[in-house]
XYZ file of C-alpha atoms in Angstrom:
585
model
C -9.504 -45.532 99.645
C -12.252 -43.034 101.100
C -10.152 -41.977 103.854
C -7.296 -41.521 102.003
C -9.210 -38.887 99.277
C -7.913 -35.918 101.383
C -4.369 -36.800 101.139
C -4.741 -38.207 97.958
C -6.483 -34.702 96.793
C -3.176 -32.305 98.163
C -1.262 -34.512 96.115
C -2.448 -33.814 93.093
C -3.191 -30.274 94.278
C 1.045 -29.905 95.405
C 1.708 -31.461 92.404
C -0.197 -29.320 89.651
C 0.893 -26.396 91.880
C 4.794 -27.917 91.066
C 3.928 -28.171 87.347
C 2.617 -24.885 86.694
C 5.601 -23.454 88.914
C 8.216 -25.406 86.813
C 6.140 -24.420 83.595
C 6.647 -20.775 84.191
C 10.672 -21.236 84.881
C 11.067 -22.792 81.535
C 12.220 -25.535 83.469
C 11.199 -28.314 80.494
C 12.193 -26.143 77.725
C 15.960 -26.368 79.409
C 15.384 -30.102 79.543
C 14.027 -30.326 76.211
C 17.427 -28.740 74.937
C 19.443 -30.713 76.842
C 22.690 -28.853 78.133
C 23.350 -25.296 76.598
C 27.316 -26.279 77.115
C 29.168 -26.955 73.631
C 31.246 -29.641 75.610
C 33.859 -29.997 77.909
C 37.351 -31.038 78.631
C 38.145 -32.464 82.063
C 35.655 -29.893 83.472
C 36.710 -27.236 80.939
C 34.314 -25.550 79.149
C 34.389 -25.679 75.222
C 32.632 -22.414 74.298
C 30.278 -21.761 71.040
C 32.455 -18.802 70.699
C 35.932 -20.484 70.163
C 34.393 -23.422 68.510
C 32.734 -21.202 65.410
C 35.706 -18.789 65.671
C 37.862 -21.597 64.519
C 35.333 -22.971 61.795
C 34.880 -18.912 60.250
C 38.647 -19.215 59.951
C 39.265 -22.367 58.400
C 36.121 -21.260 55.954
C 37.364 -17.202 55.197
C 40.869 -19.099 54.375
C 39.784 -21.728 52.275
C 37.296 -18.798 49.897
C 40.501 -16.530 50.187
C 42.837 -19.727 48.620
C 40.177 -20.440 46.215
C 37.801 -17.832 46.002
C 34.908 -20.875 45.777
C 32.557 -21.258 48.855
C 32.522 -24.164 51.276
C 30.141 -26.467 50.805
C 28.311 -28.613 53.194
C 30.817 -31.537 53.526
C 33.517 -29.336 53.433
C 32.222 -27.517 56.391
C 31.380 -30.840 58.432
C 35.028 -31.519 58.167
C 36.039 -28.412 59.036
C 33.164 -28.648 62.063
C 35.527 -31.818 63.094
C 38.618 -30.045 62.547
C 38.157 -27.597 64.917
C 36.640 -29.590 67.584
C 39.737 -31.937 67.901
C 42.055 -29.078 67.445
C 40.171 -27.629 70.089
C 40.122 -30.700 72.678
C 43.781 -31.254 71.881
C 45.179 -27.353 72.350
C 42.918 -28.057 75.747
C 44.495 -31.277 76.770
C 48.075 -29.938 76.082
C 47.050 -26.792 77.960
C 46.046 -28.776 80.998
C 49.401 -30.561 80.530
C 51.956 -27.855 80.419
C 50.134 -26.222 83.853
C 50.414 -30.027 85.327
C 54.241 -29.943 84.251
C 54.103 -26.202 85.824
C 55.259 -25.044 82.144
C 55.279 -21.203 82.533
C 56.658 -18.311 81.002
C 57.856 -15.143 83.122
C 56.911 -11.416 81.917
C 61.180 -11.519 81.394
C 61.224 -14.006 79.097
C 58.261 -12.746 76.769
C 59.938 -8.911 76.781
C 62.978 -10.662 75.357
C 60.903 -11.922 72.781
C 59.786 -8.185 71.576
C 62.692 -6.022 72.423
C 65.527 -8.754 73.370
C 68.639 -8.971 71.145
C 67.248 -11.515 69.435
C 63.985 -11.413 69.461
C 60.937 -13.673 67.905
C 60.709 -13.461 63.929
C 57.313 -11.515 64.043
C 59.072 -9.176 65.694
C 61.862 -9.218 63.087
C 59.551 -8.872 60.616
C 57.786 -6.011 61.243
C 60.780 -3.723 62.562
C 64.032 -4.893 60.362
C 65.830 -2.595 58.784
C 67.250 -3.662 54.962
C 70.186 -4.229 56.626
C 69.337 -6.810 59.136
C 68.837 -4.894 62.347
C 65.947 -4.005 64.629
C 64.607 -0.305 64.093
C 64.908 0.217 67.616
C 63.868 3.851 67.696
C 60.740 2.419 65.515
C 59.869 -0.796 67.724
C 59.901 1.563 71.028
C 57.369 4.180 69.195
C 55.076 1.487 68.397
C 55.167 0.052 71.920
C 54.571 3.415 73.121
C 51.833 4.407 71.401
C 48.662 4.414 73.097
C 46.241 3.378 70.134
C 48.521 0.559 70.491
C 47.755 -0.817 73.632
C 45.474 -3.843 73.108
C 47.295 -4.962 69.717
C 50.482 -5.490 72.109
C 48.316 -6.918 74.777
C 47.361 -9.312 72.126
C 51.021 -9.714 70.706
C 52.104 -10.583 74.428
C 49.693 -13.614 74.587
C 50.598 -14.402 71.417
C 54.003 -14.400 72.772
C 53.745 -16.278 76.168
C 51.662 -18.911 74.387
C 54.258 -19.345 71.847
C 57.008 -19.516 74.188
C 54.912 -21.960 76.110
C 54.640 -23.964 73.673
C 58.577 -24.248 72.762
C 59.122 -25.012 76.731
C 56.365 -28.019 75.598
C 58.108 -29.112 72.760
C 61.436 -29.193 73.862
C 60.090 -30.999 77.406
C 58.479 -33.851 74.540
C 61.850 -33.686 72.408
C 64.348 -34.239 75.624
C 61.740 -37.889 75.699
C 62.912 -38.324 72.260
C 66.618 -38.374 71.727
C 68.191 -40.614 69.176
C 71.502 -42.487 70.167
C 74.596 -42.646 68.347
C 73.459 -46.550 68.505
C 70.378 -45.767 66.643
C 71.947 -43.109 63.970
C 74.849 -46.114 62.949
C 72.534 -49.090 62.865
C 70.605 -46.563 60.366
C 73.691 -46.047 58.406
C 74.326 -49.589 58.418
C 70.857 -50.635 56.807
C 70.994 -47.743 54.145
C 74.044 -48.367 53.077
C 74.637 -51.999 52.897
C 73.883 -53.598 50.008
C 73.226 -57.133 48.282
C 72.929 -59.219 44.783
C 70.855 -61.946 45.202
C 69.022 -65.059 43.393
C 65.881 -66.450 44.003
C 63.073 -68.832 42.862
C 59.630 -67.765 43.922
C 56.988 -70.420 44.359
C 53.247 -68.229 44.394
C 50.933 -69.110 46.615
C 47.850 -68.759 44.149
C 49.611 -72.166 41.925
C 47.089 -73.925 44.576
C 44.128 -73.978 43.482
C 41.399 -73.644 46.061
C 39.697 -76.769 45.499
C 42.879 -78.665 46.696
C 42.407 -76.993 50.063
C 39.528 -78.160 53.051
C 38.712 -76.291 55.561
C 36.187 -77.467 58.024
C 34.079 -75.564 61.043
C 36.565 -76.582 63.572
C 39.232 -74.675 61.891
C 37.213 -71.669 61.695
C 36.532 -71.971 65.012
C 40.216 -72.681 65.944
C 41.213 -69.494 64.227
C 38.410 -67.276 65.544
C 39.060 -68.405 69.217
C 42.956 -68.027 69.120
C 42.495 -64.506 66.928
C 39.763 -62.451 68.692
C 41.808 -59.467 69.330
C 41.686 -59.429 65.046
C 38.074 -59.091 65.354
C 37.327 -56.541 67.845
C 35.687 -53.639 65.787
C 34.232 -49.860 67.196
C 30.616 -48.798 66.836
C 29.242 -49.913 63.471
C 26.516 -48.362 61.705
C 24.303 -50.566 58.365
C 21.733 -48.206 57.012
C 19.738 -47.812 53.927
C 19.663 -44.763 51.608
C 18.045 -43.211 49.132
C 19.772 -41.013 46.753
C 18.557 -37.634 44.685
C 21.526 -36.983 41.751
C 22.387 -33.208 41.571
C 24.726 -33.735 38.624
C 24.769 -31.703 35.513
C 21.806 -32.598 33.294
C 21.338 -32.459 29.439
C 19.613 -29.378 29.564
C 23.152 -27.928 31.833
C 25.488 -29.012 29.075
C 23.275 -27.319 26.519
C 23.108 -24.096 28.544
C 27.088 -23.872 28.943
C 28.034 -25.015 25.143
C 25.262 -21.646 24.252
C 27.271 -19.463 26.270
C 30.530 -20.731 25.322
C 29.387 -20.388 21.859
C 28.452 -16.817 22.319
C 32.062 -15.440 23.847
C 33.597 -17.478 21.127
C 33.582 -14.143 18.656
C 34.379 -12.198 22.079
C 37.423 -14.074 22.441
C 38.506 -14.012 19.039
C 38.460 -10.151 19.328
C 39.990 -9.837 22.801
C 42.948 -7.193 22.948
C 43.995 -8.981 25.978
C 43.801 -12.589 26.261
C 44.682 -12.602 30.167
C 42.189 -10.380 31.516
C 38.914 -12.065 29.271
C 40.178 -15.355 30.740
C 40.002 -13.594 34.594
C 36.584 -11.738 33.070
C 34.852 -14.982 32.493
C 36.261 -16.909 35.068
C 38.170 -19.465 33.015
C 39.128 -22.787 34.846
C 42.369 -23.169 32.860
C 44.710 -20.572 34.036
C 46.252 -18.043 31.495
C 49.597 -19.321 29.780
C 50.818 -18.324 26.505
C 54.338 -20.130 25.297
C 55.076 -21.793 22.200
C 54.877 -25.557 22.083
C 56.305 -28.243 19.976
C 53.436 -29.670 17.128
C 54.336 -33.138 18.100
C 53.220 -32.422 22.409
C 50.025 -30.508 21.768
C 47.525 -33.048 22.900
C 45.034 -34.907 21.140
C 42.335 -32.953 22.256
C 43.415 -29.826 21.462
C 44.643 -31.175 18.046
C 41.995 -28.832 16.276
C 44.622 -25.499 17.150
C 47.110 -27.127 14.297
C 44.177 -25.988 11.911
C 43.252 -22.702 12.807
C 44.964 -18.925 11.076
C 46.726 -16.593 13.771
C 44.046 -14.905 16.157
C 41.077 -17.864 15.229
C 39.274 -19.310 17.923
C 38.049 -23.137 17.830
C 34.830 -24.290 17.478
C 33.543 -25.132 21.116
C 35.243 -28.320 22.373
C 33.850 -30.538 25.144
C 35.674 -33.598 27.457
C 34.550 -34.614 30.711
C 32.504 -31.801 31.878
C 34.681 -29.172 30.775
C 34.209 -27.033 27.488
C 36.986 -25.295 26.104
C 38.120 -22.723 23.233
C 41.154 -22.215 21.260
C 42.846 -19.389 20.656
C 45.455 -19.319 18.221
C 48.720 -16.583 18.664
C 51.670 -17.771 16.434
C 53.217 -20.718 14.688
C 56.246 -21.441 13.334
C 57.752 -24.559 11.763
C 57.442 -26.583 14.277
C 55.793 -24.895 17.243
C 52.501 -23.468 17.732
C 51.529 -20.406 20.713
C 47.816 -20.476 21.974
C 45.829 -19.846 24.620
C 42.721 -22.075 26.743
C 39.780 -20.553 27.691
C 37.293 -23.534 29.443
C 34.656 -23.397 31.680
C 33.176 -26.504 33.711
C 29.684 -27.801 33.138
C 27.655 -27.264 35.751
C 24.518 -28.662 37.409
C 21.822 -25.082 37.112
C 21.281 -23.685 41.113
C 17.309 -23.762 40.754
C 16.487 -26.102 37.718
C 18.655 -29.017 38.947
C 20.182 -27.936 42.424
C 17.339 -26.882 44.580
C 14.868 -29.019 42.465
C 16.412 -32.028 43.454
C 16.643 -30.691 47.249
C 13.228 -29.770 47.687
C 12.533 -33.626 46.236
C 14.996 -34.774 49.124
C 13.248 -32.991 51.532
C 9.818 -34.029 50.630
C 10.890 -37.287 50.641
C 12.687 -37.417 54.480
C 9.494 -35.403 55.653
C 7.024 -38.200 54.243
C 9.318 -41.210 55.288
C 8.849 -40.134 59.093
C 5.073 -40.051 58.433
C 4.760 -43.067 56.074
C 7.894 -45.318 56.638
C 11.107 -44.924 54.829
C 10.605 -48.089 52.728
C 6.965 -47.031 52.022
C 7.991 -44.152 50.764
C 10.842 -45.061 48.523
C 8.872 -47.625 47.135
C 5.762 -44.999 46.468
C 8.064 -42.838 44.748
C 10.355 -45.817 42.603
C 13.627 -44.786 44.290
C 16.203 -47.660 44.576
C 16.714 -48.337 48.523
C 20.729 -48.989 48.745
C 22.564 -49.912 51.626
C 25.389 -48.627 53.705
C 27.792 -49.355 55.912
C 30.247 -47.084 58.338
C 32.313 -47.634 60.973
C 32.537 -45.282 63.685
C 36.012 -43.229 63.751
C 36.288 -43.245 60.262
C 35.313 -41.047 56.995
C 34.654 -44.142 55.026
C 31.204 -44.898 54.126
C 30.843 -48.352 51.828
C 28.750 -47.262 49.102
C 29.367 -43.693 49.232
C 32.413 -42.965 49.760
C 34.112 -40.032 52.364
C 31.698 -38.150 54.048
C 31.809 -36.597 56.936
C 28.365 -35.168 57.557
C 26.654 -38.878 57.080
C 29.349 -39.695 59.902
C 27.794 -36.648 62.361
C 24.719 -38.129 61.777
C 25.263 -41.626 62.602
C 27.232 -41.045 65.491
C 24.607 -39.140 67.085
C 21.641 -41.536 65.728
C 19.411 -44.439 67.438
C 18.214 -47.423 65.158
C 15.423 -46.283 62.951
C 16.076 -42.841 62.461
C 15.843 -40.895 59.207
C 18.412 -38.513 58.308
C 17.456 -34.906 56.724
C 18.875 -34.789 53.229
C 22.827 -34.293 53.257
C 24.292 -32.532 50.258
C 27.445 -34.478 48.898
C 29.397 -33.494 45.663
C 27.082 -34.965 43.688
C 23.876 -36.348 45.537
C 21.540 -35.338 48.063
C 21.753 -38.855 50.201
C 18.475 -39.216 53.331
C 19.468 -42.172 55.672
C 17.127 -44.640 57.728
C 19.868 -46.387 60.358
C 18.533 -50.281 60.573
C 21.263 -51.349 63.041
C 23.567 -49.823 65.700
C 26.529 -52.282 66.532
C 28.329 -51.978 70.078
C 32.230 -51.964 70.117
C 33.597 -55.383 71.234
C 34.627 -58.301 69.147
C 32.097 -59.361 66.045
C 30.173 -62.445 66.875
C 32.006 -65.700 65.071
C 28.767 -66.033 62.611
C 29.920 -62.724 61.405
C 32.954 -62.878 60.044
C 33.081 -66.681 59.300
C 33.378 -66.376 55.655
C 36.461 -63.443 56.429
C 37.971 -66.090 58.509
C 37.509 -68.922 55.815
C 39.718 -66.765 53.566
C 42.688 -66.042 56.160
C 42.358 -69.948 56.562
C 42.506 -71.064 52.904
C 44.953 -68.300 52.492
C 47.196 -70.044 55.530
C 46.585 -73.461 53.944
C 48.392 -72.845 51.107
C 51.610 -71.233 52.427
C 51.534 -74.570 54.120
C 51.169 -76.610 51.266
C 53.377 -74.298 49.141
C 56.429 -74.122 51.799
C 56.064 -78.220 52.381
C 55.923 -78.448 48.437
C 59.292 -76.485 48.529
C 60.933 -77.887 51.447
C 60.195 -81.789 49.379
C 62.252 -80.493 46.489
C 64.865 -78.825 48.282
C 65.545 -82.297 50.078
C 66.390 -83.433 46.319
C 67.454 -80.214 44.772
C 69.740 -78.570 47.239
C 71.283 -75.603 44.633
C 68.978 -73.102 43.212
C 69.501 -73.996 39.930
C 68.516 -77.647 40.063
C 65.462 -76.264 42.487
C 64.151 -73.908 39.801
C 64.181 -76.666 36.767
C 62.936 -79.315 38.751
C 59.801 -76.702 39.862
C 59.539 -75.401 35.900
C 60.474 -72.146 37.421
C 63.240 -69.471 36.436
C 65.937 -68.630 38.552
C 65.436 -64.532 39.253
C 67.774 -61.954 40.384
C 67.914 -58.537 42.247
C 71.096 -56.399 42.052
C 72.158 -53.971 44.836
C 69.300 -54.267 47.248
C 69.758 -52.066 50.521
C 68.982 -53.525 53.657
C 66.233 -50.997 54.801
C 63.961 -51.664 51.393
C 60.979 -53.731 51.719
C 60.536 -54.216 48.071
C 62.109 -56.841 45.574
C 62.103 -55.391 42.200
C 60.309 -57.757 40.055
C 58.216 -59.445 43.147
C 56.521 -56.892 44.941
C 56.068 -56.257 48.867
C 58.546 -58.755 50.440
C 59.609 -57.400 54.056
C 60.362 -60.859 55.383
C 62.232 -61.916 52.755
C 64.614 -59.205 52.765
C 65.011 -59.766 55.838
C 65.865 -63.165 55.482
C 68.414 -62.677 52.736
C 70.145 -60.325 55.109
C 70.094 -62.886 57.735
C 72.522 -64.933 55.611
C 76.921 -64.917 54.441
C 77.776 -63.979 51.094
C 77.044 -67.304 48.654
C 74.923 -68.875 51.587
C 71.238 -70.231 49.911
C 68.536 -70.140 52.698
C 65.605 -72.825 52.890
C 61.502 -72.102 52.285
C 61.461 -68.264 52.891
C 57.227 -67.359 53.562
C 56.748 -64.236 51.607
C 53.490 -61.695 51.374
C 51.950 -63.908 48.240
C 54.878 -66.100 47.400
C 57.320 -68.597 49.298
C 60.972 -67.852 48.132
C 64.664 -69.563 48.339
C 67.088 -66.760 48.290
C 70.736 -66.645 47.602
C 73.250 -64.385 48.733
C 75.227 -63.682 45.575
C 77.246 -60.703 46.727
C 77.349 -58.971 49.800
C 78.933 -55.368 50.557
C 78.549 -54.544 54.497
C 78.712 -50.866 55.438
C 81.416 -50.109 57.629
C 80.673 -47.168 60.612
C 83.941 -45.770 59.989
C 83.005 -44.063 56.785
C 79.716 -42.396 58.686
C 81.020 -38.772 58.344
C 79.635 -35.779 60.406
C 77.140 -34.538 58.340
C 75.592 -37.804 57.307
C 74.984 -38.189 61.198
C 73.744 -35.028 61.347
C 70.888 -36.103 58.635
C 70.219 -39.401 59.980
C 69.497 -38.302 63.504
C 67.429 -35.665 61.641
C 65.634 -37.339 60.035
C 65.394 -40.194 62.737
C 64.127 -37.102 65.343
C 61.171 -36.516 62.586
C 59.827 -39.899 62.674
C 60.212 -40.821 66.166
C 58.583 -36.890 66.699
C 55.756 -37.593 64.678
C 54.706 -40.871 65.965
C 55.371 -40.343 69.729
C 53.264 -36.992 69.471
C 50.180 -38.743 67.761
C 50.473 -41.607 70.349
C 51.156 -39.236 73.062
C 47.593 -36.911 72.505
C 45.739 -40.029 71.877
C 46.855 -41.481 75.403
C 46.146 -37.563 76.540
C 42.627 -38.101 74.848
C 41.955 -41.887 75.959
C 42.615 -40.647 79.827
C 40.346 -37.718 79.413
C 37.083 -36.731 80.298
C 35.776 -35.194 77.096
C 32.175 -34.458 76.693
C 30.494 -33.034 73.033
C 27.438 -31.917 73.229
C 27.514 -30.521 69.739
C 24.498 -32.828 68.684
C 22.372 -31.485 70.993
C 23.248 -27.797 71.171
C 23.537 -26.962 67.395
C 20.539 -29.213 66.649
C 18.891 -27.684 63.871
């Protein structure tokens, strides 16, 4: 050990010499923050620019829509929005160059000055006649305070061109056969009266049913693939309500109260509505005595130009204004304004209480603290990939959180419509199929469920071997015989019996007056006749109703094929988010 001091000394001497050097680059601040990149797509950089670009858009539309400002879930969802729209534009992107998708300089002049060109184009330069102001399109292009709005307007246009050569590349994958358009026709437009008898599952009572371990086993080991779930999150939570109080409704029935005699004397209904903000929009047309509703009953009492007293239904106050009556209609106008929870009294009080309360739980413990201050400790769970939070409800923002989270951390408050929520994760589940312990009371449902079709259809077949017509069937079961008249082939519903693909199906699957044997159903076992049967013949398919078919055909096939397609595109991908990490508060 003596002899090796010396060496043992330069060591430590390299080393603090390394430290200090690494100190002064801001080398462990950098790994500290982790990487300064908002994520990536195959390689390609996602910037903070184009991310919070897309967000301020989504945001400046919404206020312009509604003239309201976005709120914190709102803008978590929008957050999301963007970054898939983002990944996706990227991964199509990447696609079309793959393809070698281009668009010459050629094609995108024909798009400005071609004799046809793109409807922006149109738009800005038609004449009231229906032609291109050439003369006027050429000035503008011209024009040298122009320049980078047409540089613009060309990417616009090559992207958008692009983007057609994409579409119709996807679409020529698509096509629908004359095959597909007939057999279409043929289940729209044939038709069928039938009979049936339906024998409900739920007439067995569970206690007639056993189910033992082995079966659950049996079921779990021949169904895993019904099991496999993603990431799972069970938390607790502690909630802080941000509702309207007592002391809210009071404060908005007082001001109501006091524009009541402003109303009254208002020259112009319309603009004191837009004045004061009313949440009822302005209307003004005479109704019939008999429709006014109940709530607004009170107007049938009041002179010309009265106002009601204040009226109040589910947080929402409202006035009366009375125009004009006549025998048996009445004209008047709504004025109402929403209860709502005060910005400091009730608002930021009740944030400032959620805050306290995460800052103490990481000192304390969250269950410590809850307890300390009597708040009710629910629980939670979510499911990674969904909105869905049991308990709560959609929220988007406790999803951010949780995806990002390791067991045993506490949330900061998140504002939702009506609560501040703070969150304590207890468990993080991996993707993969549940453990059998898990879901061995779901499986002891699907079992007894499957145990009585069985001894529902067996039940059935026993007294079709002595009742062979439908008739006899139904009066030896105590059961009426039903009917459905002029049921298309391509429904899925039996009026009268709900949900019944497989039935349908079935009752297609027989000749006209042909009875078919135990028939299992969504929550019934049925025996269906075939009472009349009218079969659609090709030859009356006429042009245009091909035409809408394959339409309408091209839609469905589009929309599934393109949301299978980018999720393939996304499940081969490389995509990285570092958005926890970089916007980390």
């Amino acid at each position: 050990m003596r002899k090796s001091t010396g060496v043992i000394l330069w060591v430590l001497i390299f080393s603090f010499g390394l430290l200090w050097m690494l100190a002064d680059t801001n080398f462990f601040d950098v790994l500290q923050r982790g990487s300064r990149t908002l994520g990536e797509v195959n390689g390609e950089t996602v910037s903070l620019e184009e991310y919070n670009s897309r967000i301020n858009y989504y945001t400046e539309q919404y206020s312009q829509r509604t003239g309201n400002s976005v709120n914190a879930e709102m803008r978590a969802n929008f957050e999301q929005r963007a970054w898939d729209e983002i990944v996706t534009g990227k991964l199509m992107q990447q696609k079309m160059d793959e393809l070698g998708i281009k668009v010459t300089d050629q094609e995108v002049i024909n798009m400005i000055t071609g004799e046809n060109p793109d409807p922006f184009i149109r738009q800005q330069f038609q004449r009231e006649d229906g032609t291109i102001d050439r003369v006027a399109l050429k000035t503008a292009i011209e024009s040298p305070e122009n320049k980078q709005l047409w540089i613009a307007v060309e990417q616009q246009m090559r992207q958008k061109r692009r983007q057609q050569k994409m579409n119709s590349y996807l679409q020529s994958s698509m096509e629908i056969s004359q095959y597909e358009v007939e057999q279409q026709y043929l289940r729209d437009n044939t038709m069928a009266d039938i009979s049936f008898v339906r024998f409900p599952y739920a007439e067995v009572s569970e206690s007639d049913i056993s189910v033992t371990d082995d079966d659950l086993r049996s079921y779990y080991d021949n169904h895993q693939s019904k099991f496999e779930r993603k990431q799972s999150y069970r938390f607790n939570y502690v909630s802080f309500d941000k509702r309207p109080t007592k002391e809210d409704t009071a404060r908005t029935l007082k001001e109501m109260k006091t524009l009541r005699p402003d109303f009254a004397s208002a020259e112009n209904d319309s603009l004191f509505l837009n004045q004061y903000q009313s949440t009822t929009p302005y209307s003004a047309q005479m109704v019939a005595k008999e429709e006014v509703r109940e709530l607004f009953s009170p107007v049938l009492e009041l002179e010309d130009g009265e106002v009601s007293e204040v009226i109040t239904n589910q947080g929402r106050v409202f006035l009366l204004k009375k125009l004009e009556e006549t025998g048996s209609e009445v004209k008047f106008v709504t004025f109402s304004m929403d209860v709502t929870a005060d910005p400091i009294a009730t608002v930021d009080k009740q944030a400032k209480e959620a805050d306290d309360f995460s800052f103490f739980a990481e000192e304390d413990g969250f269950e410590t603290e809850a307890e300390r201050r009597e708040l009710n400790l629910q629980e939670g769970f979510a499911t990674k990939g969904t909105n869905f939070i049991s308990g709560i409800g959609q929220s988007r923002q406790i999803m951010n959180f949780l995806e990002s989270a390791d067991e045993g951390d506490i949330s900061t408050p998140l504002e939702l419509s009506q609560q501040f929520v703070v969150l304590h994760v207890e468990e993080v589940s991996p993707e993969g199929v549940q453990p059998f312990e898990e879901v061995k009371e779901q499986i002891r449902s699907t079992v007894i469920s499957n145990k009585r079709k069985e001894q529902v259809t067996k039940r059935v077949e026993d007294l079709l071997a002595q009742n062979s017509d439908l008739s006899a069937l139904a009066s030896a079961a105590g059961k009426e015989v039903a009917s459905a008249e002029g049921l298309a082939m391509s429904v899925s519903t039996i009026p009268g019996a709900g949900r019944e693909p497989s039935v349908i199906g079935a009752a297609f699957g027989l000749e006209e007056g042909q009875q078919s044997g135990p028939v299992e159903g969504v929550s019934a076992a049925f025996v269906v006749r075939v009472d009349n049967l009218q079969e659609a013949d090709i030859v009356n398919l006429t042009t245009s109703q091909r035409s809408e078919i394959r339409q309408s055909l091209q839609q469905q096939k589009g929309a599934v094929f393109m949301q299978t397609w980018v999720e393939q595109l996304k499940k081969g991908a490389d995509i990285e988010d570092n958005r926890s990490q970089v916007l980390r508060g």
